[in-house]
């Protein structure tokens, strides 16, 4: 039986299936009789020595956690800078790890979090502290490098494609006397993966979504408006999917909600409202728009079974890698075939993943820039495949759990940032 404690922390925007990864971590560690602590609110809790005894969760609570969206232990956006700039913080983390005999650190996040896990492993090596750091992938943005896809994306993609398909039927039904243009705003920051997933809602020139706006393409308002008008004239209505991260030729976001997080990312949001106003003013069509925002990243009721399987597999693989002493690595999804879809989990060095951002390849965006290609469909289709409905209670609502996890007694003086 390995000795020591495993610390698990969630980081960045949560997903519909990140708790499935957490549940898999807990189950795999339990099978190996390893104690698991969780940091409350991600790395913030690790710095503040605000730790939770995740091993105290019952097997039933862990099973319910596996189908509950959100982040069970809390997550945060806190980017640690370089080892030189934030040395005191990294040293504090090591002090906390030492105080609680943490020998394995699992950090469940995106590319910035992979960078933090890598740096923690470097400092531990410098101090000769025996620590194995493993990044665990997640992000609805699907912008993690090396892995074929990121757990969390498939479910958000399924929500997007389903919502656009359903809404398009509504718009089509009323277009003659009411709304002619509908605009749906997809998350994804600098990567158009979620917007692209909307393309699965329909195929063919006149099928919705008629126009997709990608952050990988410069937004040209005049061209966009002309295309909207042409679709309305031809089809009778037009469904547009706009990525929140679209920019004009001068590099400016079309819509920025204002403010930045500690990762240095601008808060995006408001593209659909902006475009709707432009369509109404310039073309005179009646417009509706939707900002699904957190709905798309928490929609566990519409989770993809493939995504859930990925999220579970990376949690399990992360524990196995950590206990085998594979340091500064991340389990990644490797695609072995499209149809039938086949995949397996491999282990990749964090150095290849940290701080990289994977955007849509050229071959996935149609030549006119407003739709997806057959290659993109082949890539996306398996990721949204299969339903993984949560159990529903007698109240007609999903049976989600917010487990009360006991805190761990502090062993160090309070920390001042
Ligand atoms: O988790 C990724 C993401 O959902 C992006 O797509 C989005 O821009 C961002 O998070 C929103 O972040 P926050 O919740 O911190 O505003």
Coordinates of C-alpha atoms and ligand atoms in Angstrom, one line a residue:
X1 CA 0.0 0.0 0.0
X2 CA 1.6 3.4 -1.0
X3 CA 2.1 5.7 1.9
X4 CA 1.3 9.4 1.8
X5 CA -1.7 11.6 0.7
X6 CA -3.0 12.5 -2.7
X7 CA -4.2 16.1 -3.1
X8 CA -6.8 16.8 -5.8
X9 CA -7.7 20.3 -6.9
X10 CA -10.0 21.7 -9.6
X11 CA -9.1 24.8 -11.6
X12 CA -10.6 27.2 -14.0
X13 CA -14.1 27.0 -15.5
X14 CA -16.0 23.9 -14.3
X15 CA -17.8 21.5 -16.7
X16 CA -20.8 19.2 -16.7
X17 CA -18.4 16.2 -16.1
X18 CA -15.5 17.5 -14.1
X19 CA -17.1 15.9 -11.0
X20 CA -17.1 12.6 -12.9
X21 CA -13.3 12.9 -13.1
X22 CA -13.3 13.7 -9.3
X23 CA -15.4 10.7 -8.6
X24 CA -13.1 8.5 -10.7
X25 CA -10.0 9.9 -8.8
X26 CA -11.7 9.1 -5.5
X27 CA -12.7 5.6 -6.6
X28 CA -9.3 4.7 -8.0
X29 CA -7.5 6.1 -4.9
X30 CA -9.9 4.2 -2.6
X31 CA -9.1 1.0 -4.5
X32 CA -5.4 1.5 -3.8
X33 CA -6.2 2.6 -0.2
X34 CA -4.7 6.0 -0.7
X35 CA -6.1 9.0 1.3
X36 CA -7.4 11.9 -0.8
X37 CA -7.6 15.5 0.3
X38 CA -9.2 18.1 -1.9
X39 CA -8.3 21.8 -2.0
X40 CA -11.2 24.1 -1.4
X41 CA -11.6 26.4 -4.4
X42 CA -8.6 24.9 -6.3
X43 CA -5.1 26.2 -5.7
X44 CA -6.5 29.0 -3.4
X45 CA -7.4 26.3 -0.9
X46 CA -3.9 24.7 -1.2
X47 CA -2.3 28.1 -0.6
X48 CA -4.6 28.8 2.4
X49 CA -4.2 25.3 3.8
X50 CA -8.0 25.0 3.4
X51 CA -8.2 21.3 2.7
X52 CA -11.1 18.9 2.6
X53 CA -11.1 15.3 3.6
X54 CA -12.5 13.9 0.4
X55 CA -11.8 10.3 1.5
X56 CA -14.6 10.8 4.1
X57 CA -17.3 10.8 1.3
X58 CA -19.3 7.6 1.2
X59 CA -19.4 5.4 -1.8
X60 CA -23.0 6.5 -2.5
X61 CA -22.0 10.2 -2.4
X62 CA -19.1 9.5 -4.8
X63 CA -21.5 7.7 -7.2
X64 CA -23.9 10.7 -7.1
X65 CA -21.0 13.1 -7.5
X66 CA -20.2 11.4 -10.8
X67 CA -23.4 12.7 -12.4
X68 CA -23.5 16.1 -10.8
X69 CA -22.3 19.2 -12.7
X70 CA -20.3 22.1 -11.1
X71 CA -17.1 21.6 -9.1
X72 CA -17.7 19.7 -5.9
X73 CA -14.8 21.2 -4.0
X74 CA -14.8 24.6 -5.6
X75 CA -12.6 25.9 -8.4
X76 CA -10.9 29.2 -9.0
X77 CA -9.1 31.3 -11.6
X78 CA -5.8 32.0 -10.1
X79 CA -2.7 31.9 -12.3
X80 CA 0.6 31.5 -10.6
X81 CA 3.3 33.4 -12.4
X82 CA 6.9 32.2 -13.0
X83 CA 8.8 30.4 -10.2
X84 CA 10.9 33.6 -9.8
X85 CA 8.0 36.0 -9.6
X86 CA 5.7 33.9 -7.4
X87 CA 8.4 32.0 -5.5
X88 CA 6.7 32.6 -2.1
X89 CA 3.5 31.1 -3.3
X90 CA 5.1 28.0 -4.7
X91 CA 7.1 27.6 -1.5
X92 CA 4.0 27.9 0.5
X93 CA 2.4 25.2 -1.5
X94 CA 5.3 22.9 -0.8
X95 CA 5.1 23.8 2.9
X96 CA 1.4 22.8 2.9
X97 CA 2.2 19.6 1.0
X98 CA 4.9 18.7 3.5
X99 CA 2.6 19.4 6.5
X100 CA 0.0 17.0 5.2
X101 CA 2.3 14.4 3.7
X102 CA 1.1 15.1 0.2
X103 CA 3.0 12.9 -2.2
X104 CA 0.8 13.1 -5.2
X105 CA -0.8 16.3 -6.6
X106 CA -3.5 16.1 -9.2
X107 CA -4.5 19.4 -10.8
X108 CA -7.7 19.2 -12.9
X109 CA -7.7 22.1 -15.3
X110 CA -6.8 23.6 -18.6
X111 CA -3.5 24.8 -20.2
X112 CA -2.8 27.4 -17.5
X113 CA -3.3 24.8 -14.8
X114 CA -1.0 22.4 -16.6
X115 CA 1.6 25.2 -16.3
X116 CA 1.1 25.5 -12.6
X117 CA 1.4 21.7 -12.0
X118 CA 4.6 21.7 -14.0
X119 CA 6.1 24.5 -12.0
X120 CA 5.1 22.9 -8.7
X121 CA 6.9 19.7 -9.8
X122 CA 10.0 21.7 -10.7
X123 CA 10.2 23.4 -7.3
X124 CA 9.6 20.2 -5.5
X125 CA 12.5 18.7 -7.4
X126 CA 14.7 21.7 -6.6
X127 CA 14.0 21.2 -2.8
X128 CA 14.3 17.4 -3.0
X129 CA 10.7 16.9 -1.8
X130 CA 9.3 13.7 -3.2
X131 CA 6.2 14.8 -5.0
X132 CA 4.5 13.5 -8.2
X133 CA 2.5 16.1 -10.1
X134 CA -0.1 15.1 -12.6
X135 CA -2.4 17.4 -14.6
X136 CA -5.9 16.2 -15.4
X137 CA -7.5 17.6 -18.5
X138 CA -10.8 19.5 -18.6
X139 CA -12.2 22.5 -20.4
X140 CA -15.3 23.1 -22.5
X141 CA -13.2 25.2 -24.8
X142 CA -11.4 22.1 -26.1
X143 CA -8.2 24.2 -26.5
X144 CA -5.8 21.8 -24.7
X145 CA -2.9 20.7 -26.8
X146 CA -1.8 17.1 -27.4
X147 CA -5.1 15.5 -26.2
X148 CA -7.5 14.7 -29.1
X149 CA -10.3 16.5 -27.1
X150 CA -10.8 17.9 -23.6
X151 CA -13.2 16.3 -21.2
X152 CA -16.1 18.7 -20.7
X153 CA -16.1 19.7 -24.3
X154 CA -18.2 16.8 -25.7
X155 CA -21.1 17.6 -23.3
X156 CA -21.0 21.4 -24.0
X157 CA -20.8 20.6 -27.7
X158 CA -23.9 18.3 -27.4
X159 CA -25.8 21.0 -25.6
X160 CA -24.9 23.5 -28.3
X161 CA -25.8 21.3 -31.2
X162 CA -29.1 20.1 -29.6
X163 CA -30.1 23.7 -28.6
X164 CA -29.4 25.1 -32.1
X165 CA -31.3 22.3 -33.8
X166 CA -34.3 22.8 -31.5
X167 CA -34.3 26.5 -31.7
X168 CA -33.9 26.5 -35.4
X169 CA -37.3 24.7 -35.7
X170 CA -38.9 27.3 -33.5
X171 CA -37.5 30.2 -35.7
X172 CA -38.5 28.3 -38.9
X173 CA -42.1 27.9 -37.6
X174 CA -42.6 31.6 -37.0
X175 CA -40.4 33.4 -39.6
X176 CA -43.2 34.4 -41.9
X177 CA -44.8 36.8 -39.4
X178 CA -42.2 37.1 -36.6
X179 CA -38.5 36.5 -36.0
X180 CA -36.4 36.2 -39.1
X181 CA -32.9 36.0 -37.5
X182 CA -31.8 34.1 -34.5
X183 CA -28.3 34.5 -33.0
X184 CA -26.8 32.0 -30.6
X185 CA -23.6 32.9 -28.7
X186 CA -21.1 30.1 -28.0
X187 CA -18.3 30.2 -25.4
X188 CA -14.8 29.2 -26.2
X189 CA -12.7 32.3 -25.8
X190 CA -10.0 32.2 -28.6
X191 CA -11.0 28.8 -30.0
X192 CA -14.1 28.1 -32.2
X193 CA -14.7 24.5 -31.2
X194 CA -18.0 25.0 -29.5
X195 CA -19.3 27.3 -32.2
X196 CA -18.2 24.6 -34.7
X197 CA -20.2 21.9 -32.7
X198 CA -23.3 23.9 -33.6
X199 CA -22.6 22.9 -37.2
X200 CA -23.7 19.3 -36.2
X201 CA -27.3 20.6 -35.9
X202 CA -27.7 20.5 -39.6
X203 CA -26.0 19.8 -42.9
X204 CA -26.4 21.3 -46.3
X205 CA -26.5 24.9 -47.6
X206 CA -30.0 25.8 -46.3
X207 CA -29.9 23.9 -43.0
X208 CA -29.4 25.8 -39.7
X209 CA -27.1 27.0 -38.5
X210 CA -26.7 29.0 -41.7
X211 CA -23.7 31.0 -40.6
X212 CA -21.1 30.3 -37.9
X213 CA -18.7 33.0 -36.8
X214 CA -15.3 31.6 -35.6
X215 CA -12.7 33.5 -33.6
X216 CA -10.1 31.9 -36.0
X217 CA -11.5 34.2 -38.8
X218 CA -11.5 38.0 -38.9
X219 CA -15.0 39.3 -38.5
X220 CA -16.1 41.5 -41.4
X221 CA -19.4 43.2 -40.5
X222 CA -20.4 44.2 -44.0
X223 CA -19.8 40.8 -45.4
X224 CA -21.7 39.2 -42.4
X225 CA -24.8 41.4 -42.9
X226 CA -24.9 40.8 -46.6
X227 CA -24.8 37.0 -45.9
X228 CA -27.6 37.2 -43.3
X229 CA -29.8 39.1 -45.7
X230 CA -29.1 36.6 -48.5
X231 CA -30.0 33.7 -46.3
X232 CA -33.2 35.3 -45.2
X233 CA -34.2 36.0 -48.8
X234 CA -33.4 32.5 -49.8
X235 CA -34.5 30.4 -46.8
X236 CA -37.0 32.8 -45.1
X237 CA -35.0 32.9 -41.9
X238 CA -31.4 32.8 -40.7
X239 CA -29.8 31.0 -37.7
X240 CA -26.4 32.4 -36.7
X241 CA -23.9 30.9 -34.2
X242 CA -21.3 33.4 -33.0
X243 CA -18.3 32.5 -31.0
X244 CA -17.8 34.9 -28.0
X245 CA -14.2 35.5 -29.1
X246 CA -14.7 36.9 -32.6
X247 CA -12.5 39.9 -33.4
X248 CA -12.3 42.6 -36.0
X249 CA -9.3 43.1 -38.4
X250 CA -7.6 45.3 -35.8
X251 CA -7.6 42.4 -33.3
X252 CA -10.3 43.9 -31.0
X253 CA -13.0 41.6 -29.6
X254 CA -16.4 42.4 -31.1
X255 CA -17.8 42.2 -27.6
X256 CA -15.9 42.3 -24.3
X257 CA -18.0 42.3 -21.1
X258 CA -15.2 44.2 -19.3
X259 CA -12.6 43.2 -16.7
X260 CA -9.9 40.5 -16.7
X261 CA -9.5 37.4 -14.6
X262 CA -6.2 36.5 -12.9
X263 CA -5.2 34.3 -15.9
X264 CA -5.1 37.7 -17.8
X265 CA -8.1 36.7 -19.9
X266 CA -10.7 39.3 -20.9
X267 CA -14.2 38.5 -19.8
X268 CA -16.1 37.9 -23.0
X269 CA -19.8 38.0 -23.6
X270 CA -22.3 40.1 -25.5
X271 CA -21.5 39.2 -29.1
X272 CA -25.0 38.0 -29.8
X273 CA -26.7 41.1 -28.4
X274 CA -24.3 43.3 -30.4
X275 CA -24.9 41.4 -33.7
X276 CA -28.6 41.4 -33.1
X277 CA -28.7 45.1 -32.8
X278 CA -26.6 45.5 -36.0
X279 CA -28.9 43.1 -37.9
X280 CA -32.0 44.9 -36.8
X281 CA -30.6 48.4 -37.5
X282 CA -29.0 47.6 -40.8
X283 CA -31.4 45.0 -42.3
X284 CA -34.6 45.7 -40.3
X285 CA -35.3 42.0 -39.6
X286 CA -36.9 41.0 -36.3
X287 CA -34.1 39.3 -34.3
X288 CA -33.9 37.1 -31.2
X289 CA -30.6 36.1 -29.6
X290 CA -29.5 33.8 -26.8
X291 CA -26.6 33.9 -24.5
X292 CA -26.5 30.4 -23.0
X293 CA -23.4 31.3 -21.0
X294 CA -23.0 28.9 -18.0
X295 CA -26.0 26.9 -19.2
X296 CA -23.7 25.3 -21.8
X297 CA -21.0 24.3 -19.4
X298 CA -23.3 23.0 -16.7
X299 CA -25.9 21.1 -18.8
X300 CA -25.3 17.7 -17.2
X301 CA -28.9 16.7 -18.3
X302 CA -27.6 16.6 -21.9
X303 CA -24.2 15.2 -21.3
X304 CA -22.5 13.2 -24.0
X305 CA -21.8 9.5 -23.0
X306 CA -18.5 9.7 -24.9
X307 CA -17.5 12.8 -22.9
X308 CA -18.5 11.2 -19.6
X309 CA -16.4 8.1 -20.5
X310 CA -13.4 10.4 -21.2
X311 CA -13.8 12.3 -18.0
X312 CA -13.9 9.1 -16.0
X313 CA -11.0 7.5 -17.8
X314 CA -8.6 10.5 -17.3
X315 CA -9.4 10.6 -13.5
X316 CA -8.6 6.9 -13.2
X317 CA -5.5 7.2 -15.4
X318 CA -4.2 10.2 -13.4
X319 CA -4.3 8.2 -10.2
X320 CA -2.5 5.3 -11.8
X321 CA 0.1 7.6 -13.3
X322 CA 0.7 9.4 -10.0
X323 CA 1.0 6.2 -8.0
X324 CA 3.4 4.8 -10.6
X325 CA 5.6 7.9 -10.1
X326 CA 5.0 9.4 -13.5
X327 CA 5.8 13.0 -12.7
X328 CA 4.9 16.2 -14.6
X329 CA 2.5 14.4 -17.0
X330 CA -1.1 14.5 -18.0
X331 CA -3.4 11.7 -19.2
X332 CA -4.6 12.5 -22.7
X333 CA -7.2 11.1 -25.1
X334 CA -5.8 9.4 -28.2
X335 CA -8.2 8.8 -31.1
X336 CA -7.7 5.4 -32.8
X337 CA -10.6 5.7 -35.3
X338 CA -13.6 7.9 -36.3
X339 CA -16.2 5.4 -37.4
X340 CA -16.5 3.3 -35.3
X341 CA -15.1 5.7 -32.8
X342 CA -12.2 4.2 -30.9
X343 CA -9.9 5.8 -28.4
X344 CA -7.5 5.1 -25.5
X345 CA -5.7 7.1 -22.8
X346 CA -2.0 7.9 -23.1
X347 CA 0.3 9.8 -20.8
X348 CA 1.9 13.0 -22.2
X349 CA 4.5 15.4 -20.6
X350 CA 3.0 18.6 -19.1
X351 CA 5.7 20.6 -20.9
X352 CA 4.0 19.8 -24.2
X353 CA 0.7 21.0 -22.9
X354 CA 1.3 23.9 -20.6
X355 CA 0.3 27.3 -22.0
X356 CA -0.4 26.0 -25.5
X357 CA -3.8 26.8 -27.0
X358 CA -5.2 24.6 -29.7
X359 CA -7.5 26.4 -32.1
X360 CA -9.6 25.0 -35.0
X361 CA -7.4 23.7 -37.8
X362 CA -7.8 25.4 -41.2
X363 CA -9.2 22.2 -42.6
X364 CA -12.2 22.3 -40.2
X365 CA -13.5 25.7 -41.4
X366 CA -15.3 25.9 -44.7
X367 CA -13.6 27.9 -47.4
X368 CA -16.1 30.8 -47.1
X369 CA -15.3 31.0 -43.4
X370 CA -18.9 30.5 -42.2
X371 CA -19.4 26.8 -41.7
X372 CA -17.6 23.5 -40.9
X373 CA -16.1 21.0 -43.2
X374 CA -16.7 17.2 -43.5
X375 CA -13.5 16.7 -41.6
X376 CA -14.8 18.8 -38.7
X377 CA -18.0 16.7 -38.7
X378 CA -15.9 13.5 -38.6
X379 CA -14.0 14.8 -35.6
X380 CA -17.0 16.3 -33.7
X381 CA -19.6 13.6 -34.2
X382 CA -18.2 10.9 -31.9
X383 CA -17.6 13.5 -29.1
X384 CA -21.3 14.2 -28.8
X385 CA -22.4 10.6 -29.2
X386 CA -24.4 8.8 -26.6
X387 CA -26.7 10.0 -23.9
X388 CA -25.7 9.9 -20.2
X389 CA -28.8 11.1 -18.4
X390 CA -28.5 11.7 -14.7
X391 CA -31.1 9.9 -12.5
X392 CA -34.2 12.0 -11.8
X393 CA -35.9 12.4 -8.5
X394 CA -39.6 12.2 -7.7
X395 CA -39.7 16.0 -8.0
X396 CA -39.0 15.6 -11.7
X397 CA -35.5 17.2 -11.4
X398 CA -32.0 15.6 -11.6
X399 CA -30.7 14.0 -8.5
X400 CA -27.6 16.1 -7.9
X401 CA -25.5 16.1 -4.8
X402 CA -23.6 18.8 -3.0
X403 CA -21.6 16.7 -0.5
X404 CA -20.6 18.2 2.8
X405 CA -16.9 17.4 2.9
X406 CA -15.3 17.7 6.3
X407 CA -12.4 20.2 6.6
X408 CA -8.9 19.1 7.6
X409 CA -7.3 20.6 10.8
X410 CA -4.6 23.2 9.9
X411 CA -1.0 22.4 10.8
X412 CA 0.6 25.7 9.7
X413 CA 0.3 29.3 10.7
X414 CA -2.2 31.3 8.6
X415 CA -0.9 32.5 5.3
X416 CA -0.9 36.1 4.2
X417 CA -0.8 36.6 0.4
Ligands
LIG1 O1 -14.1 27.5 -18.9 C1 -13.8 28.2 -20.1 C2 -14.8 29.3 -20.2 O2 -16.0 28.7 -20.1 C3 -14.7 30.1 -21.5 O3 -15.3 29.6 -22.6 C4 -15.4 31.4 -21.0 O4 -15.0 32.5 -21.8 C5 -14.9 31.5 -19.6 O5 -14.7 30.2 -19.2 C6 -15.8 32.2 -18.7 O6 -15.0 32.3 -17.5 P1 -15.5 32.9 -16.1 O7 -16.6 32.0 -15.6 O8 -14.3 33.0 -15.3 O9 -16.1 34.3 -16.5

